[in-house]
Coordinates of C-alpha atoms (C1' of nucleotides) in Angstrom, one line a residue:
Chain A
X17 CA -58.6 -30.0 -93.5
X18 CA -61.4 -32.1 -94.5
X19 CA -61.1 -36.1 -94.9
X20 CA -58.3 -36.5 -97.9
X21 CA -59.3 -40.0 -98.2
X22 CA -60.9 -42.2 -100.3
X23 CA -64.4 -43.2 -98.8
X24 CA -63.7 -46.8 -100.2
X25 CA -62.3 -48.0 -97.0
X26 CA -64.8 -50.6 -95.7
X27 CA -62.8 -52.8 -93.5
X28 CA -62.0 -50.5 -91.0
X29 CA -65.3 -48.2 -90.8
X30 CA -65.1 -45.6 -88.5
X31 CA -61.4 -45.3 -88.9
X32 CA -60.8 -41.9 -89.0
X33 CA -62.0 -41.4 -85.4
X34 CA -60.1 -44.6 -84.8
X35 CA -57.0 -42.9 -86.0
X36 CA -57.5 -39.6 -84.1
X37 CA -58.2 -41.6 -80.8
X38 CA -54.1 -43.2 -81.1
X39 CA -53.0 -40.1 -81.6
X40 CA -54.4 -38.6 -78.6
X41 CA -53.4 -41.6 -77.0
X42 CA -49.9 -41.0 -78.1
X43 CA -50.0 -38.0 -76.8
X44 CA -51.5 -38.7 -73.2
X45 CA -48.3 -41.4 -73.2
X46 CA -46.0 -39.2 -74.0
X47 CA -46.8 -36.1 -72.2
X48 CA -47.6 -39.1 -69.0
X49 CA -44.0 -40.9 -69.8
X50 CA -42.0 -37.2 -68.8
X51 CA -43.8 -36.6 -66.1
X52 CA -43.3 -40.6 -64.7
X53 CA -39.7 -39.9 -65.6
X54 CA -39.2 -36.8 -64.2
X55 CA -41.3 -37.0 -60.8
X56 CA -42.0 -40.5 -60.1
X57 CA -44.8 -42.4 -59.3
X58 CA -46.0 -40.7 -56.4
X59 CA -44.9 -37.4 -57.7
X60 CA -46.8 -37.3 -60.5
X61 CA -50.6 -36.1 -60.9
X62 CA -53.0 -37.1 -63.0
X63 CA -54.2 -33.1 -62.9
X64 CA -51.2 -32.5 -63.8
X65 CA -50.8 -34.5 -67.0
X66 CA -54.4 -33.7 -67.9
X67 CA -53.4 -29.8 -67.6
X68 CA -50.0 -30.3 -69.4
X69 CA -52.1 -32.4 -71.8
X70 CA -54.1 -29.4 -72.8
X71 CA -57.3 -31.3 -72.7
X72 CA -59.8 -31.6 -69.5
X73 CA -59.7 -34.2 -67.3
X74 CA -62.8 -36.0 -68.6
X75 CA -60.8 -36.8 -71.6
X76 CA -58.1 -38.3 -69.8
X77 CA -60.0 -40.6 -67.8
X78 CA -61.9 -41.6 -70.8
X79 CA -58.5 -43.4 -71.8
X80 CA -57.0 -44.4 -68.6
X81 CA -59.4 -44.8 -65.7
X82 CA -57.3 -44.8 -63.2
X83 CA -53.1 -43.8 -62.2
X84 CA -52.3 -47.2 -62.2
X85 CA -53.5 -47.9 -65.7
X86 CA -51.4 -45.4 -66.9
X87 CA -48.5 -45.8 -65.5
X88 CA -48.9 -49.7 -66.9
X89 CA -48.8 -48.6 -70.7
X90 CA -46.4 -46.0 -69.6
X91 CA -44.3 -48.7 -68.6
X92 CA -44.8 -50.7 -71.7
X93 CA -43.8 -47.8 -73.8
X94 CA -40.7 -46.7 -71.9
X95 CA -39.1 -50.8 -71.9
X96 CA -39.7 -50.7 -76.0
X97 CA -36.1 -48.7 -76.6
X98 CA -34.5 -51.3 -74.4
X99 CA -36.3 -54.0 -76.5
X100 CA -34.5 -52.3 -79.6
X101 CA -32.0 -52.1 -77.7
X102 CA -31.6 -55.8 -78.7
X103 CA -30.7 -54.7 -81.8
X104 CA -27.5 -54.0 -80.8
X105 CA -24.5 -54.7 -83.6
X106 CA -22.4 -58.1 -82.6
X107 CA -20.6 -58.6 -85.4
X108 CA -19.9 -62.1 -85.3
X109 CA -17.6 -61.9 -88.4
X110 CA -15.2 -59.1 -86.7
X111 CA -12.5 -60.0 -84.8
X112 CA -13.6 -60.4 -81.1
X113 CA -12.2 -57.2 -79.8
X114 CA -13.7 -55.0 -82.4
X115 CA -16.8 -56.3 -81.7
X116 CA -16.7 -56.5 -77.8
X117 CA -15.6 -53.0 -77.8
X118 CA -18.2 -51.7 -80.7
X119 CA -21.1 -53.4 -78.4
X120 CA -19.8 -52.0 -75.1
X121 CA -19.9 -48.8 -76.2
X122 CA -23.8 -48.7 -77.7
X123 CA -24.1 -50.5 -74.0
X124 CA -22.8 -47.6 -72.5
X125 CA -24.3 -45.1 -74.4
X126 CA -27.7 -46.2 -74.2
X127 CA -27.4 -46.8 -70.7
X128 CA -25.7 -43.3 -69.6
X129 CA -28.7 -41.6 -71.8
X130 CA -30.7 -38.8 -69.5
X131 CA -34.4 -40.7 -70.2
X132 CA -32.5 -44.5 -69.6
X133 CA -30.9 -42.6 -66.1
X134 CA -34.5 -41.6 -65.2
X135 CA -36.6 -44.7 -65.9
X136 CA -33.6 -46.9 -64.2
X137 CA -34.4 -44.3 -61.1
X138 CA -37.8 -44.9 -61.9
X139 CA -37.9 -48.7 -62.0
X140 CA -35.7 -48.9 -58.7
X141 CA -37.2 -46.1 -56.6
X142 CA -40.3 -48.0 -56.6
X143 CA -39.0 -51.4 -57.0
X144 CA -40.1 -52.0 -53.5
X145 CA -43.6 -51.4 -53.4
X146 CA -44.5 -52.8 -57.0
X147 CA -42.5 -55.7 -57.6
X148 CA -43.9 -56.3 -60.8
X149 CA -42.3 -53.6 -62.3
X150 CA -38.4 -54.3 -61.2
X151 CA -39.0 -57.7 -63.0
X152 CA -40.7 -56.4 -65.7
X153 CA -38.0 -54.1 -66.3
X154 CA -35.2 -56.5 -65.2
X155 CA -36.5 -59.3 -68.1
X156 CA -37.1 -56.6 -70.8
X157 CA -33.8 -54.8 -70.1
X158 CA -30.7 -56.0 -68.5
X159 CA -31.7 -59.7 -68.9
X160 CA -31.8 -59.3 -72.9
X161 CA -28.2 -57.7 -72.6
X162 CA -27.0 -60.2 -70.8
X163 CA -28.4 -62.9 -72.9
X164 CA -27.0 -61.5 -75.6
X165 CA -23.5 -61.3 -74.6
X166 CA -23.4 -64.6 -73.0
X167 CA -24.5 -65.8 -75.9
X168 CA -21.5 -64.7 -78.1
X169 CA -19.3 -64.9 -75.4
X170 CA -20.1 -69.1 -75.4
X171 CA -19.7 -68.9 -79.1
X172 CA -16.6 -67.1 -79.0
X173 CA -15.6 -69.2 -76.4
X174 CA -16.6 -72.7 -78.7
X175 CA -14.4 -71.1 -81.5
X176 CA -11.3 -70.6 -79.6
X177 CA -11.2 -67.2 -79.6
X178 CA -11.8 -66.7 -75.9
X179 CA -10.7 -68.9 -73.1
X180 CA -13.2 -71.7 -71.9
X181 CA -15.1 -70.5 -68.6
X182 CA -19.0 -70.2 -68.0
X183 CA -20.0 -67.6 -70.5
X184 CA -22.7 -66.4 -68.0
X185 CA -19.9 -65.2 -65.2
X186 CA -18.2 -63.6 -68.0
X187 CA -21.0 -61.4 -69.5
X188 CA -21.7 -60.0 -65.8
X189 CA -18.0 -59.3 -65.8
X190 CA -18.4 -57.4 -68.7
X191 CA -21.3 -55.5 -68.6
X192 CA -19.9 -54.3 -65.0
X193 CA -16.6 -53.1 -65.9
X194 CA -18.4 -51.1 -68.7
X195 CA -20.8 -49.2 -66.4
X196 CA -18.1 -49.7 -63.7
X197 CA -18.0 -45.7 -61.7
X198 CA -20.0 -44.0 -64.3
X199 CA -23.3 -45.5 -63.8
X200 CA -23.7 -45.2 -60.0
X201 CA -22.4 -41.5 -60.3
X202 CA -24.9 -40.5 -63.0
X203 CA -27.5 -42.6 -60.9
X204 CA -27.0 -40.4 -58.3
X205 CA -26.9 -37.6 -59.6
X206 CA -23.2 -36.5 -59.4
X207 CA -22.3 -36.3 -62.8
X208 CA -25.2 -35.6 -65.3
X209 CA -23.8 -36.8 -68.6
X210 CA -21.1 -38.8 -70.1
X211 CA -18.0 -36.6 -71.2
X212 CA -17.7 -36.9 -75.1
X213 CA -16.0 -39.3 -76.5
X214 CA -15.7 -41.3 -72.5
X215 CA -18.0 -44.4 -73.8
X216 CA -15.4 -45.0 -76.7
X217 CA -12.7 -44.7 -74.2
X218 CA -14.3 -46.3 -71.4
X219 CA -15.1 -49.5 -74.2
X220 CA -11.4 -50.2 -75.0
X221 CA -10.4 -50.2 -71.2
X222 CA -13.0 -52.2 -70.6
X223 CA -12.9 -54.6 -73.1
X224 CA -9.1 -54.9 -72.7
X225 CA -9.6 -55.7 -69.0
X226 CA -11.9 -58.6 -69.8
X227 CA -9.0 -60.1 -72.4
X228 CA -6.4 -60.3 -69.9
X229 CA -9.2 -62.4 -68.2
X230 CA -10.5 -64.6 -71.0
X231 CA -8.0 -64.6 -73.2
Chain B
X5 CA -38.1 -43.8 -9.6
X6 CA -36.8 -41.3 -8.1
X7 CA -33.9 -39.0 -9.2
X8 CA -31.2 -41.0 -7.9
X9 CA -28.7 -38.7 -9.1
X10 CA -26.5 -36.4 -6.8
X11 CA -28.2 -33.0 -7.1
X12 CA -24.1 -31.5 -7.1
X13 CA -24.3 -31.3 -10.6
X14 CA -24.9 -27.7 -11.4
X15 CA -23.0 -27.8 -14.5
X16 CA -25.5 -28.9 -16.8
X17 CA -29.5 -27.4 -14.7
X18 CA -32.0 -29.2 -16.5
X19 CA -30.5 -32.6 -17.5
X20 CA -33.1 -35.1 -17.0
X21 CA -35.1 -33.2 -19.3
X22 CA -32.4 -33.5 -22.0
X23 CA -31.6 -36.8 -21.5
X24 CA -35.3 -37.3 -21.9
X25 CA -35.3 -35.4 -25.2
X26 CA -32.5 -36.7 -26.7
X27 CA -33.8 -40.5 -26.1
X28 CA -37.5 -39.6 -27.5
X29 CA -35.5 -37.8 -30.6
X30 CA -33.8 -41.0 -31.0
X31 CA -37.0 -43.0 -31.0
X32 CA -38.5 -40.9 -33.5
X33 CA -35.5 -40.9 -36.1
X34 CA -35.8 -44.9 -35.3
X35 CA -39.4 -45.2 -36.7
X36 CA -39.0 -42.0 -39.4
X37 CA -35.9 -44.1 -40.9
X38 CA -38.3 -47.6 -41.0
X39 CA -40.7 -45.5 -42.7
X40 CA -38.8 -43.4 -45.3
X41 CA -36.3 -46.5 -45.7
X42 CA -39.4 -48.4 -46.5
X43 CA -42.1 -45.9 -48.3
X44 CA -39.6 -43.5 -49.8
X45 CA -40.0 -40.0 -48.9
X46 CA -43.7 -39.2 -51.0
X47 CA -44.8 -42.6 -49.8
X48 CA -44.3 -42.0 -45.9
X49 CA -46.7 -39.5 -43.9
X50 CA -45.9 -37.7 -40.7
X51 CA -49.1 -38.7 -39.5
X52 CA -48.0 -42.8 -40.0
X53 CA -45.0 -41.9 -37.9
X54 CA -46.3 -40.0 -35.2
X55 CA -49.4 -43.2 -34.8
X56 CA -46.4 -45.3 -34.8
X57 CA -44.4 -43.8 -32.6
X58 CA -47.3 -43.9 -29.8
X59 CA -47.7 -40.1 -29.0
X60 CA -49.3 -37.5 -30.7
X61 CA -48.9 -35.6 -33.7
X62 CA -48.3 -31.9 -31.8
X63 CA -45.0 -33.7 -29.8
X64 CA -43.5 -35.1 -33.1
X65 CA -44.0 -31.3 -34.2
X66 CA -42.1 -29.9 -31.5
X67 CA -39.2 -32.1 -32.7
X68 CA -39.5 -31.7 -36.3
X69 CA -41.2 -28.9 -37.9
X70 CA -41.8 -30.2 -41.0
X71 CA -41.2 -33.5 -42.6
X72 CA -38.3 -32.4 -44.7
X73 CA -36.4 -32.0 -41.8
X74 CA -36.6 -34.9 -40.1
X75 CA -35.9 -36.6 -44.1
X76 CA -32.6 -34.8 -43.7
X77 CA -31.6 -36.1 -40.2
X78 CA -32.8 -39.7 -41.2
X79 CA -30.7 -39.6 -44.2
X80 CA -27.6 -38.2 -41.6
X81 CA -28.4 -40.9 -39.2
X82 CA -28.3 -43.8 -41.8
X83 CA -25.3 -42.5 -43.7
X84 CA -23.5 -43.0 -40.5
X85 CA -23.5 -46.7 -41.2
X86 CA -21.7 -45.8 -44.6
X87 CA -18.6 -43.7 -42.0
X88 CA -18.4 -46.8 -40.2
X89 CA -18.1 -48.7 -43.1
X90 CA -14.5 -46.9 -43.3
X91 CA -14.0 -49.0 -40.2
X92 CA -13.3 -52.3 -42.9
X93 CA -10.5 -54.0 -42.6
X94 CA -7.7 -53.4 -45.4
X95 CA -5.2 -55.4 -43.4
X96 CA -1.6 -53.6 -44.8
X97 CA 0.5 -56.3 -43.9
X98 CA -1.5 -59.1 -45.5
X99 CA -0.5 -60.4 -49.1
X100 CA -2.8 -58.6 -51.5
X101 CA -4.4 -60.8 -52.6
X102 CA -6.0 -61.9 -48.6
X103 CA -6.1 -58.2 -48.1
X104 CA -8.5 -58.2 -51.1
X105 CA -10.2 -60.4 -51.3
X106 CA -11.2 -59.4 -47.4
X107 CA -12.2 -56.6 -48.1
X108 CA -13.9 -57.0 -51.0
X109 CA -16.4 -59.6 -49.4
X110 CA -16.9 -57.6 -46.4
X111 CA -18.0 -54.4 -49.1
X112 CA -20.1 -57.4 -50.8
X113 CA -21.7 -58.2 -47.5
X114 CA -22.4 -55.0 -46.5
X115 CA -23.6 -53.5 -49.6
X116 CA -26.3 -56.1 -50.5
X117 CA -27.7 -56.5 -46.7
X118 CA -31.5 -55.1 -47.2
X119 CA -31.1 -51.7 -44.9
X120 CA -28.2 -50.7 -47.7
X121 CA -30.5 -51.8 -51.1
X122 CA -33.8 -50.2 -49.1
X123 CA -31.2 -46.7 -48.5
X124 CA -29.3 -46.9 -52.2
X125 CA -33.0 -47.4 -53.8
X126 CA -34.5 -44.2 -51.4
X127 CA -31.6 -42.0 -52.5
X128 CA -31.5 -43.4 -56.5
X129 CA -35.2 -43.1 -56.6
X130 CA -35.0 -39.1 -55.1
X131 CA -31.6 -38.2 -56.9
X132 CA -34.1 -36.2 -59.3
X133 CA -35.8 -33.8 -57.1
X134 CA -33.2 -34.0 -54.0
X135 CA -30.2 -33.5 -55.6
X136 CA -28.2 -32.7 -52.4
X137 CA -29.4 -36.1 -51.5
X138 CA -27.3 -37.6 -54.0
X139 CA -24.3 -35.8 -53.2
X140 CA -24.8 -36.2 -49.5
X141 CA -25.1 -39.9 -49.9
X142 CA -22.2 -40.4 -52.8
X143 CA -19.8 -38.4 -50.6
X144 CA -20.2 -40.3 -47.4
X145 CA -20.5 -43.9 -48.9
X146 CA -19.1 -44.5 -52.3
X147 CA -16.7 -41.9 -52.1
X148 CA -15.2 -42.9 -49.5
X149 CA -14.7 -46.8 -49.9
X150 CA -13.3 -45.6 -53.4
X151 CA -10.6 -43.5 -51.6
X152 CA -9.7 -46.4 -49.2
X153 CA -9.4 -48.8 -52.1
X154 CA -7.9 -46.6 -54.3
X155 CA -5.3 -45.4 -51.6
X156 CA -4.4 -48.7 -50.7
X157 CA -4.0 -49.9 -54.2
X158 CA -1.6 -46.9 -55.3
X159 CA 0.6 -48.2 -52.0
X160 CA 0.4 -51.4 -53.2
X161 CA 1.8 -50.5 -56.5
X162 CA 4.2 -48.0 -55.5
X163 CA 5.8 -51.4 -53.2
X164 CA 5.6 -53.5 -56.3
X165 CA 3.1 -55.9 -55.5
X166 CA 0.3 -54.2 -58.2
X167 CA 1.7 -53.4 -61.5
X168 CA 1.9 -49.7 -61.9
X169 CA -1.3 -48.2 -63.6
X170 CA -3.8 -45.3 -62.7
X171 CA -5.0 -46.5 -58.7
X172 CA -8.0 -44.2 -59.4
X173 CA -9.4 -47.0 -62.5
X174 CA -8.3 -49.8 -60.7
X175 CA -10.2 -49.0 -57.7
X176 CA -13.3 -48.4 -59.9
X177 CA -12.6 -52.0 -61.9
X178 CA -12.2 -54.0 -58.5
X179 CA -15.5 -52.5 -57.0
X180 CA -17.5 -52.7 -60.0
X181 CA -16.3 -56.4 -60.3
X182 CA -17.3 -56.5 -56.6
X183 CA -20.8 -56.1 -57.3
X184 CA -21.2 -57.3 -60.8
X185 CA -24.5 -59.0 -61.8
X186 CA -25.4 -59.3 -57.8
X187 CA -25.9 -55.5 -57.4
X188 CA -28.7 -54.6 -60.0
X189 CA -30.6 -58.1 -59.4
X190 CA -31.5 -56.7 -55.8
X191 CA -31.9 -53.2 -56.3
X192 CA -34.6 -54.0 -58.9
X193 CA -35.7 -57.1 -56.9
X194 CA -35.5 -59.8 -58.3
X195 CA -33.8 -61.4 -55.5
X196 CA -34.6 -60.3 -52.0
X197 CA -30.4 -61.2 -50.8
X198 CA -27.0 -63.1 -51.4
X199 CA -27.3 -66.6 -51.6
X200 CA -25.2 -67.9 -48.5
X201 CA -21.2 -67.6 -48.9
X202 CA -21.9 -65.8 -52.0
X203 CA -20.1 -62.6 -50.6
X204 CA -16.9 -64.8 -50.1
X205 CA -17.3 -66.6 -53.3
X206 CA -17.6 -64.1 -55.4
X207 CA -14.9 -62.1 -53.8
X208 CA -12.5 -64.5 -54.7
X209 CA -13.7 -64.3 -58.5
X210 CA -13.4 -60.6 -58.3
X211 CA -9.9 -60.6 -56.6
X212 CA -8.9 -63.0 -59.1
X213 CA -9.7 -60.8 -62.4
X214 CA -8.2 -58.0 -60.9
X215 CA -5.3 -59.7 -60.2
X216 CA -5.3 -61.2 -63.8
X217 CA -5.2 -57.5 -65.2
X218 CA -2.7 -55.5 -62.4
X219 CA -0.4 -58.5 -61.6
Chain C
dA30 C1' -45.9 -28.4 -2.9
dA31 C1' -45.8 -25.3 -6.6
dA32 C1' -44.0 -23.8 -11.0
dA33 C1' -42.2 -24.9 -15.4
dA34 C1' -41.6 -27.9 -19.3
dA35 C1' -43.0 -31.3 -22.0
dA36 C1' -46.2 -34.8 -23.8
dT37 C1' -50.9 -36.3 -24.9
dG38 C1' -55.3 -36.6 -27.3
dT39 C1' -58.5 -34.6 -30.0
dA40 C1' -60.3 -31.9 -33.0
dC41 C1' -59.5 -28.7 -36.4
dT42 C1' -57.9 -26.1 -41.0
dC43 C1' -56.1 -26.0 -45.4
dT44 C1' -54.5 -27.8 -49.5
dA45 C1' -53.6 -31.2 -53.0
dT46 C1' -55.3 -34.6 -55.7
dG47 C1' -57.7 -38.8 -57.6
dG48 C1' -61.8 -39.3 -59.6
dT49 C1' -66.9 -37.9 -61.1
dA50 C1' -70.8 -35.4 -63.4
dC51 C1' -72.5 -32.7 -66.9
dG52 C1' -73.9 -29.4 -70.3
dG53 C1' -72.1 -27.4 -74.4
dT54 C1' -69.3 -27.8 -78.7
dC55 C1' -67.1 -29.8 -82.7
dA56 C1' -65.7 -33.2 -85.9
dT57 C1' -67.1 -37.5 -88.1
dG58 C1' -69.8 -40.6 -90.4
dC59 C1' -74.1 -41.9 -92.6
Chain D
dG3 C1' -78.1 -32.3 -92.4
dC4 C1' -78.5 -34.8 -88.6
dA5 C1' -77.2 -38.4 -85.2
dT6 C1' -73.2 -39.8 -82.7
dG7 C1' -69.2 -40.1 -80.4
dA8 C1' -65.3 -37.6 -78.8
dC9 C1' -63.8 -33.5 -76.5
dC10 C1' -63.8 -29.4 -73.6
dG11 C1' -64.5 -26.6 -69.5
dT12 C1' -65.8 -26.3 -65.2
dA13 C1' -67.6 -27.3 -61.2
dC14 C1' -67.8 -30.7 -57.9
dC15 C1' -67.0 -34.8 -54.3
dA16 C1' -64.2 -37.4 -51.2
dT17 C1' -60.1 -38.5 -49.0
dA18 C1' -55.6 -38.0 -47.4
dG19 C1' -52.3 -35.8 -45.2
dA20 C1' -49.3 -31.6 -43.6
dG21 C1' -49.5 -28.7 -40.1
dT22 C1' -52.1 -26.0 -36.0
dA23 C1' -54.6 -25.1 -31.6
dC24 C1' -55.7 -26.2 -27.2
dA25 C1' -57.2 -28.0 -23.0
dT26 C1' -55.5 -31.8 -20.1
dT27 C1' -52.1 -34.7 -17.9
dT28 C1' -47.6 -36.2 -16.8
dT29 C1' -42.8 -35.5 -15.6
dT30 C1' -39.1 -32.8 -14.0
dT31 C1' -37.1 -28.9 -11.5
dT32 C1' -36.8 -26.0 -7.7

DNA sequence: AAAAAAATGTACTCTATGGTACGGTCATGC
DNA sequence: GCATGACCGTACCATAGAGTACATTTTTTT
């Protein structure tokens, strides 16, 4: 248990406390991010994390000095699976179906996910008192979708392979038919997961719908 | 300022009094609804409402004995602009595609006006820890527009005018298309309502897929 | 007019919670 | 091995807000 490192390290000098200190931090986040999810902003207390956390309360503070701090970096950490998010497969070599339906079905999924359902609750519970975070939120998730499919959608459209309209119209289209029922239902609360195998499903219908359209 | 009733009525004794009561209970729901619609339920404070309301905290008491009681006969009084909403007009003898797009503009209209985003957000944001909430407020709004649409779209199909399909997904696709894009932007936001002649606009779009697809 | 019911204002209790202070302990680094 | 920074436990402060108590006043009924 003692240092398993070589002492040669002289860039970074105190970095094993460095290291231990991003760990905790890690932790406070994490243990922070479920209760933001699961309680809310209001709902959640910073006792309460702090007890959860194992640690005292001095400790705590000694990273984040106050709720609001928190929740910020919370924040930050929650929006980075929508960031990879990005990385969503388009295959722009497939045929256009194929890949509409392959990306409307990540879409789904991700988006009908227990911990995406809570932070959307999250983000739009308190979207009128702190308007920052409903844009952050809105440019980091959705709006990155969007751009995405609009995107291929124009190109699809420039190839021929769709018919010409304004690309942006057509990626709200789509992205609504795919959450189209299930979203608001999980949202609130009446269904609590996607049946197995629904996202494929729910993909083709989808994506067919939008062909009679646009193609 | 006087009783200037007829003191014949024996029927009902005490009815000043009630009449009295039932007009301060309705005062009292007024300002509890501003509040909750506005703070959500953590963020609002009996004491706010009873300061607000002009009396004093021991006669807001004597109508609501706690705070989650009044929640649930806020959340009964807004809902009932969601029965009304049955009221919309799903004119039967209108070509479909007026009877559409009618009523899907008047659902556009009603749903993004900021009393419906400020109610959808309370009830999203406390799906988590009210469950019921959710269930209350999904059986008395969504579900029933979704039964009128759907309803009238099976008729229409059964006369010929839709092409025959499941009424139940078709429903689902037209609303969803209904609120595509517009929907999300305002319940996180990042705009405050429609644009001008936006409902009507977009209606027409909507109509128009949907027609593309079950015509 | 007198009694009953309801409303008011004020002051209070009790609990939760954000945030602070501090003395002791343990690991880390020199 | 010793100084230092991080951590722990615990007790504490201040404030907000739910809910109560009560003495006083207003309104309604009879």
């Amino acid at each position: 248990m003692q240092r398993p490192e070589p002492p040669s390290g002289c860039g970074d000098r105190p970095t094993r406390r460095k290291a231990r200190r991003e760990e905790r931090r890690d932790a406070i986040l994490e243990v922070a991010k479920r209760y933001f999810l699961e309680h809310g902003y209001a709902g959640t207390t910073m006792s309460g994390i702090a007890a959860s956390l194992g640690g005292s309360k001095g400790t705590l503070w000694s990273y984040y000095a106050s709720k609001d701090l928190l929740f910020g970096d919370v924040l930050d950490r929650v929006t980075e699976v929508f960031r990879q998010q990005l990385g969503m497969a388009l295959h722009r070599d497939a045929p256009v179906e194929t890949a509409l339906v392959t990306v409307c079905a990540e879409f789904l999924t991700r988006l009908t996910n227990p911990e995406a359902i809570a932070l959307h609750r999250l983000v739009v519970g308190e979207a009128g008192r702190f308007p920052e975070l409903g844009r952050i939120f809105y440019e980091r998730g959705p709006q990155r979708v969007h751009s995405l499919l609009s995107r291929y959608i124009a190109e699809a459209m420039a190839r021929g392979d769709l018919t010409q309209d304004d690309p942006d119209v057509a990626a709200n289209v789509l992205s609504a038919l795919c959450l189209a029922g299930h979203h608001q239902k999980l949202m609130v609360g009446m269904i609590d997961c996607l049946p197995p195998d629904e996202a494929e499903d729910w993909a083709r219908k989808a994506v067919a719908i939008f062909l009679r359209t646009y193609r």
